[in-house]
Amino acid sequence: MTFLRTFFPRRQSRREAELAYLAQSVSLYDLERREREVDLGKFAGY
């Protein structure tokens, strides 16, 4: 089982994906835009 886990890493949770996306912002304006996208459901499919 451990062998397969090395090839198929654990999928990020929705919260982890959202936080990683927000952390990639480069300015306050960019962060605010990304926050709006997250609020509108950008990661709803996770």
The first five atom37 places (N, CA, C, CB, O) and aatype in JSON, in Angstrom:
{
  "aatype": [12, 16, 13, 10, 1, 16, 13, 13, 14, 1, 1, 5, 15, 1, 1, 6, 0, 6, 10, 0, 18, 10, 0, 5, 15, 19, 15, 10, 18, 3, 10, 6, 1, 1, 6, 1, 6, 19, 3, 10, 7, 11, 13, 0, 7, 18],
  "atom_mask": [
    [1, 1, 1, 1, 1],
    [1, 1, 1, 1, 1],
    [1, 1, 1, 1, 1],
    [1, 1, 1, 1, 1],
    [1, 1, 1, 1, 1],
    [1, 1, 1, 1, 1],
    [1, 1, 1, 1, 1],
    [1, 1, 1, 1, 1],
    [1, 1, 1, 1, 1],
    [1, 1, 1, 1, 1],
    [1, 1, 1, 1, 1],
    [1, 1, 1, 1, 1],
    [1, 1, 1, 1, 1],
    [1, 1, 1, 1, 1],
    [1, 1, 1, 1, 1],
    [1, 1, 1, 1, 1],
    [1, 1, 1, 1, 1],
    [1, 1, 1, 1, 1],
    [1, 1, 1, 1, 1],
    [1, 1, 1, 1, 1],
    [1, 1, 1, 1, 1],
    [1, 1, 1, 1, 1],
    [1, 1, 1, 1, 1],
    [1, 1, 1, 1, 1],
    [1, 1, 1, 1, 1],
    [1, 1, 1, 1, 1],
    [1, 1, 1, 1, 1],
    [1, 1, 1, 1, 1],
    [1, 1, 1, 1, 1],
    [1, 1, 1, 1, 1],
    [1, 1, 1, 1, 1],
    [1, 1, 1, 1, 1],
    [1, 1, 1, 1, 1],
    [1, 1, 1, 1, 1],
    [1, 1, 1, 1, 1],
    [1, 1, 1, 1, 1],
    [1, 1, 1, 1, 1],
    [1, 1, 1, 1, 1],
    [1, 1, 1, 1, 1],
    [1, 1, 1, 1, 1],
    [1, 1, 1, 0, 1],
    [1, 1, 1, 1, 1],
    [1, 1, 1, 1, 1],
    [1, 1, 1, 1, 1],
    [1, 1, 1, 0, 1],
    [1, 1, 1, 1, 1]
  ],
  "atom_positions": [
    [[0.83, -1.19, 0.0], [0.0, 0.0, 0.0], [0.87, 1.25, 0.0], [-0.94, 0.0, 1.21], [0.55, 2.23, -0.68]],
    [[1.94, 1.24, 0.74], [2.83, 2.4, 0.78], [3.44, 2.65, -0.6], [3.94, 2.2, 1.82], [3.67, 3.8, -0.99]],
    [[3.69, 1.58, -1.31], [4.24, 1.71, -2.65], [3.32, 2.53, -3.55], [4.48, 0.32, -3.27], [3.78, 3.4, -4.29]],
    [[2.03, 2.27, -3.48], [1.07, 3.01, -4.31], [0.95, 4.46, -3.87], [-0.29, 2.34, -4.25], [0.74, 5.34, -4.71]],
    [[1.07, 4.71, -2.59], [0.96, 6.09, -2.09], [2.08, 6.98, -2.61], [0.96, 6.09, -0.57], [1.9, 8.19, -2.73]],
    [[3.23, 6.4, -2.92], [4.32, 7.2, -3.46], [3.98, 7.71, -4.86], [5.62, 6.39, -3.5], [4.45, 8.78, -5.27]],
    [[3.19, 6.96, -5.6], [2.8, 7.36, -6.95], [1.53, 8.19, -6.98], [2.63, 6.14, -7.81], [1.3, 8.95, -7.93]],
    [[0.71, 8.05, -5.96], [-0.56, 8.78, -5.89], [-0.63, 9.55, -4.58], [-1.77, 7.81, -6.01], [-1.22, 9.09, -3.61]],
    [[-0.02, 10.74, -4.55], [-0.02, 11.51, -3.3], [-1.44, 11.95, -2.93], [0.89, 12.74, -3.44], [-2.33, 12.01, -3.78]],
    [[-1.62, 12.26, -1.67], [-2.92, 12.68, -1.15], [-3.36, 13.96, -1.84], [-2.86, 12.88, 0.38], [-2.56, 14.89, -2.03]],
    [[-4.62, 14.0, -2.22], [-5.18, 15.19, -2.88], [-5.4, 16.28, -1.84], [-6.51, 14.85, -3.61], [-5.8, 16.0, -0.71]],
    [[-5.13, 17.52, -2.23], [-5.34, 18.65, -1.33], [-6.81, 18.79, -0.99], [-4.82, 19.95, -1.97], [-7.69, 18.53, -1.82]],
    [[-7.08, 19.19, 0.24], [-8.46, 19.5, 0.6], [-8.83, 20.84, -0.03], [-8.65, 19.53, 2.16], [-7.97, 21.59, -0.49]],
    [[-10.11, 21.12, -0.03], [-10.56, 22.4, -0.6], [-9.92, 23.56, 0.15], [-12.11, 22.52, -0.53], [-9.47, 24.53, -0.47]],
    [[-9.88, 23.46, 1.46], [-9.3, 24.54, 2.28], [-7.82, 24.73, 1.96], [-9.48, 24.22, 3.79], [-7.35, 25.86, 1.83]],
    [[-7.08, 23.64, 1.83], [-5.65, 23.72, 1.49], [-5.45, 24.35, 0.12], [-5.01, 22.33, 1.54], [-4.54, 25.16, -0.06]],
    [[-6.28, 23.98, -0.84], [-6.17, 24.55, -2.19], [-6.46, 26.04, -2.17], [-7.14, 23.83, -3.15], [-5.77, 26.82, -2.83]],
    [[-7.48, 26.44, -1.41], [-7.82, 27.86, -1.32], [-6.68, 28.65, -0.68], [-9.11, 28.05, -0.51], [-6.31, 29.71, -1.18]],
    [[-6.13, 28.14, 0.41], [-5.04, 28.84, 1.09], [-3.8, 28.94, 0.22], [-4.7, 28.14, 2.41], [-3.13, 29.98, 0.2]],
    [[-3.48, 27.88, -0.5], [-2.33, 27.91, -1.4], [-2.53, 28.94, -2.5], [-2.08, 26.51, -2.01], [-1.6, 29.65, -2.87]],
    [[-3.75, 29.01, -3.03], [-4.08, 29.98, -4.08], [-3.94, 31.4, -3.55], [-5.51, 29.74, -4.62], [-3.38, 32.27, -4.22]],
    [[-4.46, 31.64, -2.36], [-4.37, 32.98, -1.77], [-2.92, 33.35, -1.46], [-5.22, 33.06, -0.5], [-2.53, 34.51, -1.6]],
    [[-2.13, 32.38, -1.04], [-0.73, 32.64, -0.69], [0.11, 33.04, -1.91], [-0.12, 31.42, -0.02], [1.18, 33.63, -1.75]],
    [[-0.35, 32.72, -3.09], [0.39, 33.05, -4.31], [0.14, 34.48, -4.79], [0.02, 32.09, -5.41], [0.69, 34.89, -5.81]],
    [[-0.67, 35.22, -4.07], [-0.96, 36.6, -4.5], [0.31, 37.45, -4.39], [-2.1, 37.22, -3.64], [1.16, 37.21, -3.54]],
    [[0.41, 38.43, -5.26], [1.62, 39.26, -5.32], [1.4, 40.69, -4.86], [2.15, 39.27, -6.73], [2.35, 41.46, -4.73]],
    [[0.15, 41.05, -4.6], [-0.15, 42.4, -4.12], [-1.47, 42.36, -3.35], [-0.22, 43.42, -5.3], [-2.19, 41.36, -3.39]],
    [[-1.76, 43.44, -2.68], [-3.02, 43.52, -1.94], [-4.2, 43.45, -2.9], [-3.08, 44.82, -1.12], [-5.2, 42.79, -2.61]],
    [[-4.09, 44.12, -4.04], [-5.15, 44.07, -5.05], [-5.36, 42.64, -5.54], [-4.81, 45.0, -6.24], [-6.5, 42.17, -5.67]],
    [[-4.27, 41.95, -5.81], [-4.34, 40.56, -6.27], [-4.98, 39.68, -5.2], [-2.93, 40.04, -6.63], [-5.8, 38.81, -5.52]],
    [[-4.61, 39.88, -3.95], [-5.18, 39.1, -2.85], [-6.69, 39.32, -2.76], [-4.5, 39.47, -1.52], [-7.45, 38.37, -2.59]],
    [[-7.12, 40.57, -2.86], [-8.55, 40.87, -2.79], [-9.32, 40.22, -3.94], [-8.78, 42.38, -2.8], [-10.42, 39.71, -3.74]],
    [[-8.74, 40.25, -5.13], [-9.38, 39.61, -6.29], [-9.49, 38.11, -6.08], [-8.58, 39.91, -7.59], [-10.53, 37.51, -6.36]],
    [[-8.41, 37.51, -5.58], [-8.42, 36.07, -5.33], [-9.42, 35.71, -4.23], [-7.01, 35.59, -4.94], [-10.09, 34.67, -4.32]],
    [[-9.54, 36.55, -3.22], [-10.52, 36.29, -2.16], [-11.94, 36.31, -2.72], [-10.39, 37.34, -1.03], [-12.77, 35.48, -2.34]],
    [[-12.22, 37.25, -3.63], [-13.54, 37.3, -4.26], [-13.79, 36.03, -5.08], [-13.66, 38.54, -5.16], [-14.89, 35.48, -5.06]],
    [[-12.77, 35.58, -5.81], [-12.92, 34.36, -6.61], [-13.22, 33.16, -5.72], [-11.66, 34.1, -7.44], [-14.07, 32.33, -6.04]],
    [[-12.53, 33.07, -4.59], [-12.76, 31.97, -3.66], [-14.18, 32.07, -3.09], [-11.72, 31.99, -2.52], [-14.87, 31.06, -2.98]],
    [[-14.6, 33.28, -2.73], [-15.95, 33.47, -2.19], [-17.03, 33.09, -3.2], [-16.14, 34.92, -1.76], [-18.11, 32.63, -2.82]],
    [[-16.74, 33.29, -4.48], [-17.71, 32.96, -5.53], [-17.68, 31.48, -5.92], [-17.44, 33.81, -6.75], [-18.46, 31.05, -6.77]],
    [[-16.79, 30.71, -5.29], [-16.79, 29.26, -5.51], [-15.78, 28.74, -6.5], [0.0, 0.0, 0.0], [-16.03, 27.72, -7.15]],
    [[-14.65, 29.39, -6.63], [-13.62, 28.93, -7.57], [-13.23, 27.47, -7.29], [-12.38, 29.83, -7.48], [-12.93, 26.73, -8.23]],
    [[-13.22, 27.07, -6.03], [-12.8, 25.72, -5.66], [-13.97, 24.85, -5.22], [-11.76, 25.79, -4.55], [-13.79, 23.91, -4.45]],
    [[-15.15, 25.15, -5.7], [-16.35, 24.41, -5.29], [-16.3, 22.94, -5.7], [-17.59, 25.06, -5.87], [-16.94, 22.09, -5.07]],
    [[-15.56, 22.63, -6.74], [-15.49, 21.25, -7.21], [-14.52, 20.37, -6.44], [0.0, 0.0, 0.0], [-14.4, 19.19, -6.74]],
    [[-13.82, 20.93, -5.45], [-12.85, 20.14, -4.69], [-13.5, 19.33, -3.63], [-11.81, 21.03, -4.06], [-12.82, 18.61, -2.9]]
  ]
}
